[in-house]
mmCIF file with all atom_site columns, C-alpha atoms in Angstrom:
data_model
loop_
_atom_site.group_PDB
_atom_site.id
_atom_site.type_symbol
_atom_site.label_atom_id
_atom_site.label_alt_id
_atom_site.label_comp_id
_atom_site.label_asym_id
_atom_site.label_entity_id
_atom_site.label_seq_id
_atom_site.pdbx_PDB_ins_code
_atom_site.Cartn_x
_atom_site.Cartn_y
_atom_site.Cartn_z
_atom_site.occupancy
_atom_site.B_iso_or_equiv
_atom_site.pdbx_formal_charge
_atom_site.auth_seq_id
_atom_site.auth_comp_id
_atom_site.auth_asym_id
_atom_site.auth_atom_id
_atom_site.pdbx_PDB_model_num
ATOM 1   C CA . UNK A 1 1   ? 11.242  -2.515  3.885   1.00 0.00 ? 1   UNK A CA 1
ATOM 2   C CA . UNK A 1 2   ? 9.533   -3.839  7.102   1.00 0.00 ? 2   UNK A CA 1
ATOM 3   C CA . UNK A 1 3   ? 9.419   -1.548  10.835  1.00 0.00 ? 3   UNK A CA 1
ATOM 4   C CA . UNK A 1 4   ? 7.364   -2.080  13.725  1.00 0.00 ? 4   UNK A CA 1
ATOM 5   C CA . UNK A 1 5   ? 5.263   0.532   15.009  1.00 0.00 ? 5   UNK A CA 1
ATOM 6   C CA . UNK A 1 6   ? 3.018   -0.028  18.353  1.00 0.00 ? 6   UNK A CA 1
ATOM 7   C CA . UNK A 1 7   ? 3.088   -3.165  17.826  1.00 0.00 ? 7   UNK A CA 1
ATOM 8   C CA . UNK A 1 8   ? 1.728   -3.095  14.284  1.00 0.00 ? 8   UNK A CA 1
ATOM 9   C CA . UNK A 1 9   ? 3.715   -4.811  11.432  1.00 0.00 ? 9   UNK A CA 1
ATOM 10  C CA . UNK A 1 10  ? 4.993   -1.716  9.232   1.00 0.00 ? 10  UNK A CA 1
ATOM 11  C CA . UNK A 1 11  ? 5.323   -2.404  5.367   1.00 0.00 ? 11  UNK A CA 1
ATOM 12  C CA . UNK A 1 12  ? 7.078   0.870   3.350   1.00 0.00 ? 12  UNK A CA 1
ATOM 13  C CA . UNK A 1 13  ? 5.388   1.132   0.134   1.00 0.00 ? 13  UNK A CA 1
ATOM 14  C CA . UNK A 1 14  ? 7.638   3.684   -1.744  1.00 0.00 ? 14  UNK A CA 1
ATOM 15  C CA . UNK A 1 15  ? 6.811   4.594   -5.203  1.00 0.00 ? 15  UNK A CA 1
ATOM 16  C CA . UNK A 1 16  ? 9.774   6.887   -5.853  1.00 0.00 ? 16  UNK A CA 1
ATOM 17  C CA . UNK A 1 17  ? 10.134  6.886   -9.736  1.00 0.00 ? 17  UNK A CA 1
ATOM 18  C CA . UNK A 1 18  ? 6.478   5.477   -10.545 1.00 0.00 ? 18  UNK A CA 1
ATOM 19  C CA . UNK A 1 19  ? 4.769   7.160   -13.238 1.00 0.00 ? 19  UNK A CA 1
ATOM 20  C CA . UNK A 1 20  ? 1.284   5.074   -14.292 1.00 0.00 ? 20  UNK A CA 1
ATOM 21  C CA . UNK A 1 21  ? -0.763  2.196   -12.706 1.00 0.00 ? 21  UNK A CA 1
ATOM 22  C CA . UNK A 1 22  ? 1.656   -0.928  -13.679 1.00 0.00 ? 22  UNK A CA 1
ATOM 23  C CA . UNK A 1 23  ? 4.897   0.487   -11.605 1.00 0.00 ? 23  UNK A CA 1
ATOM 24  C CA . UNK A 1 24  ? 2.441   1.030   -8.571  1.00 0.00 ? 24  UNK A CA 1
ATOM 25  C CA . UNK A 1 25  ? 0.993   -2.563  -8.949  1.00 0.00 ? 25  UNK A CA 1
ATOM 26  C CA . UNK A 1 26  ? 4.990   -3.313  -9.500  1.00 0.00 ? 26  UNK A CA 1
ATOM 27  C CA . UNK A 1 27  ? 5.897   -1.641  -6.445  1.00 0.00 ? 27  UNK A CA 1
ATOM 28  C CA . UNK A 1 28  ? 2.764   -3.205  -4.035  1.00 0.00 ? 28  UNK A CA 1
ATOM 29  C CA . UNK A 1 29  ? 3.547   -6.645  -5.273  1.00 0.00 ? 29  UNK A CA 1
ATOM 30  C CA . UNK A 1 30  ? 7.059   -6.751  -4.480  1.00 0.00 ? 30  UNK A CA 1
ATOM 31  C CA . UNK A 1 31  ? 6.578   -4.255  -0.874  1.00 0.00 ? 31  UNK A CA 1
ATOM 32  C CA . UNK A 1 32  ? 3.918   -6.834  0.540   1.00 0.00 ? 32  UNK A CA 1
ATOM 33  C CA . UNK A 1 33  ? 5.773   -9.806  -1.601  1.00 0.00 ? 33  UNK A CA 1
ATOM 34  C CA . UNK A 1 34  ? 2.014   -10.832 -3.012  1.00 0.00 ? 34  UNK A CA 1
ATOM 35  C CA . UNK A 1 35  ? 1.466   -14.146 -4.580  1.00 0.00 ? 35  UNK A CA 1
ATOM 36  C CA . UNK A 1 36  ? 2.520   -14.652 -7.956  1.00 0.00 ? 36  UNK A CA 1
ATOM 37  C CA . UNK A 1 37  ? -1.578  -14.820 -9.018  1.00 0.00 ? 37  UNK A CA 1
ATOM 38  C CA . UNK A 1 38  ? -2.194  -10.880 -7.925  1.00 0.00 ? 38  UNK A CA 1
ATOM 39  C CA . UNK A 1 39  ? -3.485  -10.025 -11.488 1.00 0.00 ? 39  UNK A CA 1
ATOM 40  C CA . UNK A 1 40  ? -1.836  -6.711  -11.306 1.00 0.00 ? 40  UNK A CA 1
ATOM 41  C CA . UNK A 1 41  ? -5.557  -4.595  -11.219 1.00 0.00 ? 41  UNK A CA 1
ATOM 42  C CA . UNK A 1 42  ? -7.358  -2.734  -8.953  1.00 0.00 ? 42  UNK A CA 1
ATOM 43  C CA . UNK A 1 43  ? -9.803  -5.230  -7.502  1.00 0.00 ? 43  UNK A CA 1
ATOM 44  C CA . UNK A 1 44  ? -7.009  -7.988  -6.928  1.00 0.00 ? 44  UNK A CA 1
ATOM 45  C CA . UNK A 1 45  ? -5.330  -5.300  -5.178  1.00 0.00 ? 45  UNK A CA 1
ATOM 46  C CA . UNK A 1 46  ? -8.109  -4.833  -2.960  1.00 0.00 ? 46  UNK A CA 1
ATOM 47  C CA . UNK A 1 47  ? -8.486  -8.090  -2.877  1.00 0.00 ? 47  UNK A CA 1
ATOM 48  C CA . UNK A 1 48  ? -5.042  -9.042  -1.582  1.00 0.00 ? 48  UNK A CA 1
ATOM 49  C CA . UNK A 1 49  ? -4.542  -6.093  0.483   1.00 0.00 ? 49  UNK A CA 1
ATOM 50  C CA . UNK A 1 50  ? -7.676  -7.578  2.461   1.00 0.00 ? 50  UNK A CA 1
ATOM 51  C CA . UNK A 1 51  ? -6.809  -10.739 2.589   1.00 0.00 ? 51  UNK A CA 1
ATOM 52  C CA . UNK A 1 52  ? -4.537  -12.015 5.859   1.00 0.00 ? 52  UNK A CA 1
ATOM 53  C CA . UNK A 1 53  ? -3.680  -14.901 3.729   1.00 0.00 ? 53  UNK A CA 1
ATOM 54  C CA . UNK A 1 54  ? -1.148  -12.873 1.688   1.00 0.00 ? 54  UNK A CA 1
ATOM 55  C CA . UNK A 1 55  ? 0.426   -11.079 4.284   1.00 0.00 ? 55  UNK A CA 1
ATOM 56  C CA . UNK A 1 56  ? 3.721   -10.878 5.684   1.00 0.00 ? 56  UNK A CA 1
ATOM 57  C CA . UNK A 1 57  ? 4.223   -13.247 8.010   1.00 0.00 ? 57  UNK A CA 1
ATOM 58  C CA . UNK A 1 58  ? 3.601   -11.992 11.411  1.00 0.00 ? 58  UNK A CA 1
ATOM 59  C CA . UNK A 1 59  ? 1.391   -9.629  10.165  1.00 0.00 ? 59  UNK A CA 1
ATOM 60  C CA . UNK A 1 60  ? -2.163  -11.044 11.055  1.00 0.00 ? 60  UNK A CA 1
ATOM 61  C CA . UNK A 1 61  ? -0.902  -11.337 14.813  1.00 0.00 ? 61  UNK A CA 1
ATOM 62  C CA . UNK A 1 62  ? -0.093  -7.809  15.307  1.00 0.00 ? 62  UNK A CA 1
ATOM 63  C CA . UNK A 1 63  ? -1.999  -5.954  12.440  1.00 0.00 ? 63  UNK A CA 1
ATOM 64  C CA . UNK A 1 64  ? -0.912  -4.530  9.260   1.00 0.00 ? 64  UNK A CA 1
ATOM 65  C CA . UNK A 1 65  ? 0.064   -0.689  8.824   1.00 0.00 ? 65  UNK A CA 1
ATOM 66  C CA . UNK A 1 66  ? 0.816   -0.082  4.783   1.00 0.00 ? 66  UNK A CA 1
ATOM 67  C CA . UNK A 1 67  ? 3.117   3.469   4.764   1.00 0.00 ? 67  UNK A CA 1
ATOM 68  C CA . UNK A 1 68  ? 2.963   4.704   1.224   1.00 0.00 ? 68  UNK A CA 1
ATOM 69  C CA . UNK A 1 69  ? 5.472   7.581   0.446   1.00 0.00 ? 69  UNK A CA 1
ATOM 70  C CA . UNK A 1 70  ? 7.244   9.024   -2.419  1.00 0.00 ? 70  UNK A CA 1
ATOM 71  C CA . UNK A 1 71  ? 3.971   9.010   -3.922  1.00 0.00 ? 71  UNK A CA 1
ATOM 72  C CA . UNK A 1 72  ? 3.181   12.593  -4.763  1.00 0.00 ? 72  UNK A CA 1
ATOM 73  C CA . UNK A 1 73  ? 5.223   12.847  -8.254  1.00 0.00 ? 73  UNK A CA 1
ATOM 74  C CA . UNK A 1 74  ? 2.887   9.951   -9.190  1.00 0.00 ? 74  UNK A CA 1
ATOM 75  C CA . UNK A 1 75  ? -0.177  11.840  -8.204  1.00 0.00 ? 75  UNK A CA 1
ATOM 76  C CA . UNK A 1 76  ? 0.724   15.066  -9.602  1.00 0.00 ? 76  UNK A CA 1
ATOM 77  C CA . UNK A 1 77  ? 1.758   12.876  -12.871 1.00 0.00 ? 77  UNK A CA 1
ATOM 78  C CA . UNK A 1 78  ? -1.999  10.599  -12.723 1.00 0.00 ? 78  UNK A CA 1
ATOM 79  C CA . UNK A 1 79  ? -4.221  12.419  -10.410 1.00 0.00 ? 79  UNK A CA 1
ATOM 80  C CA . UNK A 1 80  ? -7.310  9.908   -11.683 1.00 0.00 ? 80  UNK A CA 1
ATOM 81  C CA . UNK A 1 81  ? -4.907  6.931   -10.963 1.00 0.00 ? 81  UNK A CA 1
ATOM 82  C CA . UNK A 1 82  ? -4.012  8.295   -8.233  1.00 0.00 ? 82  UNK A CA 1
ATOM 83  C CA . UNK A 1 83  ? -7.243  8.996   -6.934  1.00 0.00 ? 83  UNK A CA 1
ATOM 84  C CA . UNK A 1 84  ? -8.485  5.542   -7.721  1.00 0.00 ? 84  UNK A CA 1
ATOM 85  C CA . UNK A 1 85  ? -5.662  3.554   -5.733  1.00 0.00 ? 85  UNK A CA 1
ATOM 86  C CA . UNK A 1 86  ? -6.735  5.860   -2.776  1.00 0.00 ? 86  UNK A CA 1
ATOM 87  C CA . UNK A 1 87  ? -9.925  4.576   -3.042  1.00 0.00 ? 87  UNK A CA 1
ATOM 88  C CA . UNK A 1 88  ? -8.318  1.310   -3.243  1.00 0.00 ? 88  UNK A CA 1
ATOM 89  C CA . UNK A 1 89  ? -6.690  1.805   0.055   1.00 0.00 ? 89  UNK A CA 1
ATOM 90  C CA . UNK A 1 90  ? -9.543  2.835   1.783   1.00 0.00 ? 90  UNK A CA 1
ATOM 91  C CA . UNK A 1 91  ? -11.738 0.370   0.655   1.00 0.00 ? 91  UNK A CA 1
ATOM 92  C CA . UNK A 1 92  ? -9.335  -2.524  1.905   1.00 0.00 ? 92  UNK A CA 1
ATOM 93  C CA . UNK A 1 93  ? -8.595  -0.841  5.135   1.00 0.00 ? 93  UNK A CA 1
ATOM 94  C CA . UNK A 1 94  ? -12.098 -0.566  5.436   1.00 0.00 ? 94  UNK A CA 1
ATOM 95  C CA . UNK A 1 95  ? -12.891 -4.428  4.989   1.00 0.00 ? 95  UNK A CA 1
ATOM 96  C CA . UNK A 1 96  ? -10.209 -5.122  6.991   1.00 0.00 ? 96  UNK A CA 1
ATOM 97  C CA . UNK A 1 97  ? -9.901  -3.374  10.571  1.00 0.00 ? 97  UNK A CA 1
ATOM 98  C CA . UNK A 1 98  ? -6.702  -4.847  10.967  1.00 0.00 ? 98  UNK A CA 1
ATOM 99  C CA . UNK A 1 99  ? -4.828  -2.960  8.265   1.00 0.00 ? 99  UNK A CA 1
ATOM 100 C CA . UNK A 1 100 ? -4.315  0.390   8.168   1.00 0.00 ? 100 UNK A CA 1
ATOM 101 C CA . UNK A 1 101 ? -2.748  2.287   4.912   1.00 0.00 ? 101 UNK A CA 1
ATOM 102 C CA . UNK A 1 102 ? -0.856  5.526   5.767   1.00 0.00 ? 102 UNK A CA 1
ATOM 103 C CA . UNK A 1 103 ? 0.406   8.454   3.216   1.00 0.00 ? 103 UNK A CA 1
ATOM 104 C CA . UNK A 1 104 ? 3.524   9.806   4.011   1.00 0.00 ? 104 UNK A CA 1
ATOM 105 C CA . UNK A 1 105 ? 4.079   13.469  3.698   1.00 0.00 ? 105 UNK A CA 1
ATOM 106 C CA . UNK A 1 106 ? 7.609   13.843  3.713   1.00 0.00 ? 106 UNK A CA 1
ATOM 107 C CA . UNK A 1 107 ? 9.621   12.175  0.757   1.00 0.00 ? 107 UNK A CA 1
ATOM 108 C CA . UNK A 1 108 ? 11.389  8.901   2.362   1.00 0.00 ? 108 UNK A CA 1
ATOM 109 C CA . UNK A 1 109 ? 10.386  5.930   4.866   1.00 0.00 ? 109 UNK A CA 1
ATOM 110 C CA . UNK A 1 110 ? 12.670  7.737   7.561   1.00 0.00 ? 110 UNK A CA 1
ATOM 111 C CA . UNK A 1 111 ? 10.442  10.171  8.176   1.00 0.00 ? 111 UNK A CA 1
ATOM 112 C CA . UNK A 1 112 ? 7.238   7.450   8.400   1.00 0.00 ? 112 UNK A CA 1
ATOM 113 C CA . UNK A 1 113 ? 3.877   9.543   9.287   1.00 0.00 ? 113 UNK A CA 1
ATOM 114 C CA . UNK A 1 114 ? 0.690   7.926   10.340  1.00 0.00 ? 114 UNK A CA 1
ATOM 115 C CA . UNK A 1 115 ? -1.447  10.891  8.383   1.00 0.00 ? 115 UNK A CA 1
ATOM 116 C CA . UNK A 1 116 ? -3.662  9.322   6.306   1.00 0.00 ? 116 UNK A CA 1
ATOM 117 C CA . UNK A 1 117 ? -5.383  10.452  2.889   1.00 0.00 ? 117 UNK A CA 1
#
């Protein structure tokens, strides 16, 4: 699901029902529609989430903001996954000033939050 926000190109990245690290790679391929090479690990999803080339379109014109939400059941469920794909978010958001990657604290992409984690 795609929203604008200031300007920014909003991507909803709900993992509602994931329980280990293939459903979230699963769930980030199909949200940001990556390229059918994303190997479906933690660096090629740094990798791609850095890379304007694999984008939505429209994206590298107005900046990307990534909302993730649903996600607490997941992180409850794999706290050391869970911890890892934060630093996964960080670390692309911080190669990339153009992308930001937001945790939702309520439980659905209505109630989008720019709080990050």
């Amino acid at each position: 699901m795609t929203h604008e926000l200031g300007g920014r190109f909003v991507v909803a990245l709900g993992l509602d029902g994931v329980t280990d690290k293939a459903g979230l790679m699963d769930r980030c391929a199909r949200a940001l529609d990556l390229p059918d090479w994303f190997g479906r690990n933690w660096d090629a999803l740094v990798d791609c989430l850095a890379d304007h080339t694999v984008w939505p379109e429209g994206a590298v014109e107005r900046g990307l903001l990534i909302v993730v939400h649903g996600w607490r059941p997941y992180a409850e469920a794999r706290p050391e996954e869970w911890a890892t794909a934060r630093e996964v978010f960080a670390e692309a958001a911080d190669r990339t000033p153009s992308l930001t990657v937001a945790l939702a604290l309520g439980g659905s992409s209505e109630h989008l939050s720019d709080q990050h984690g």
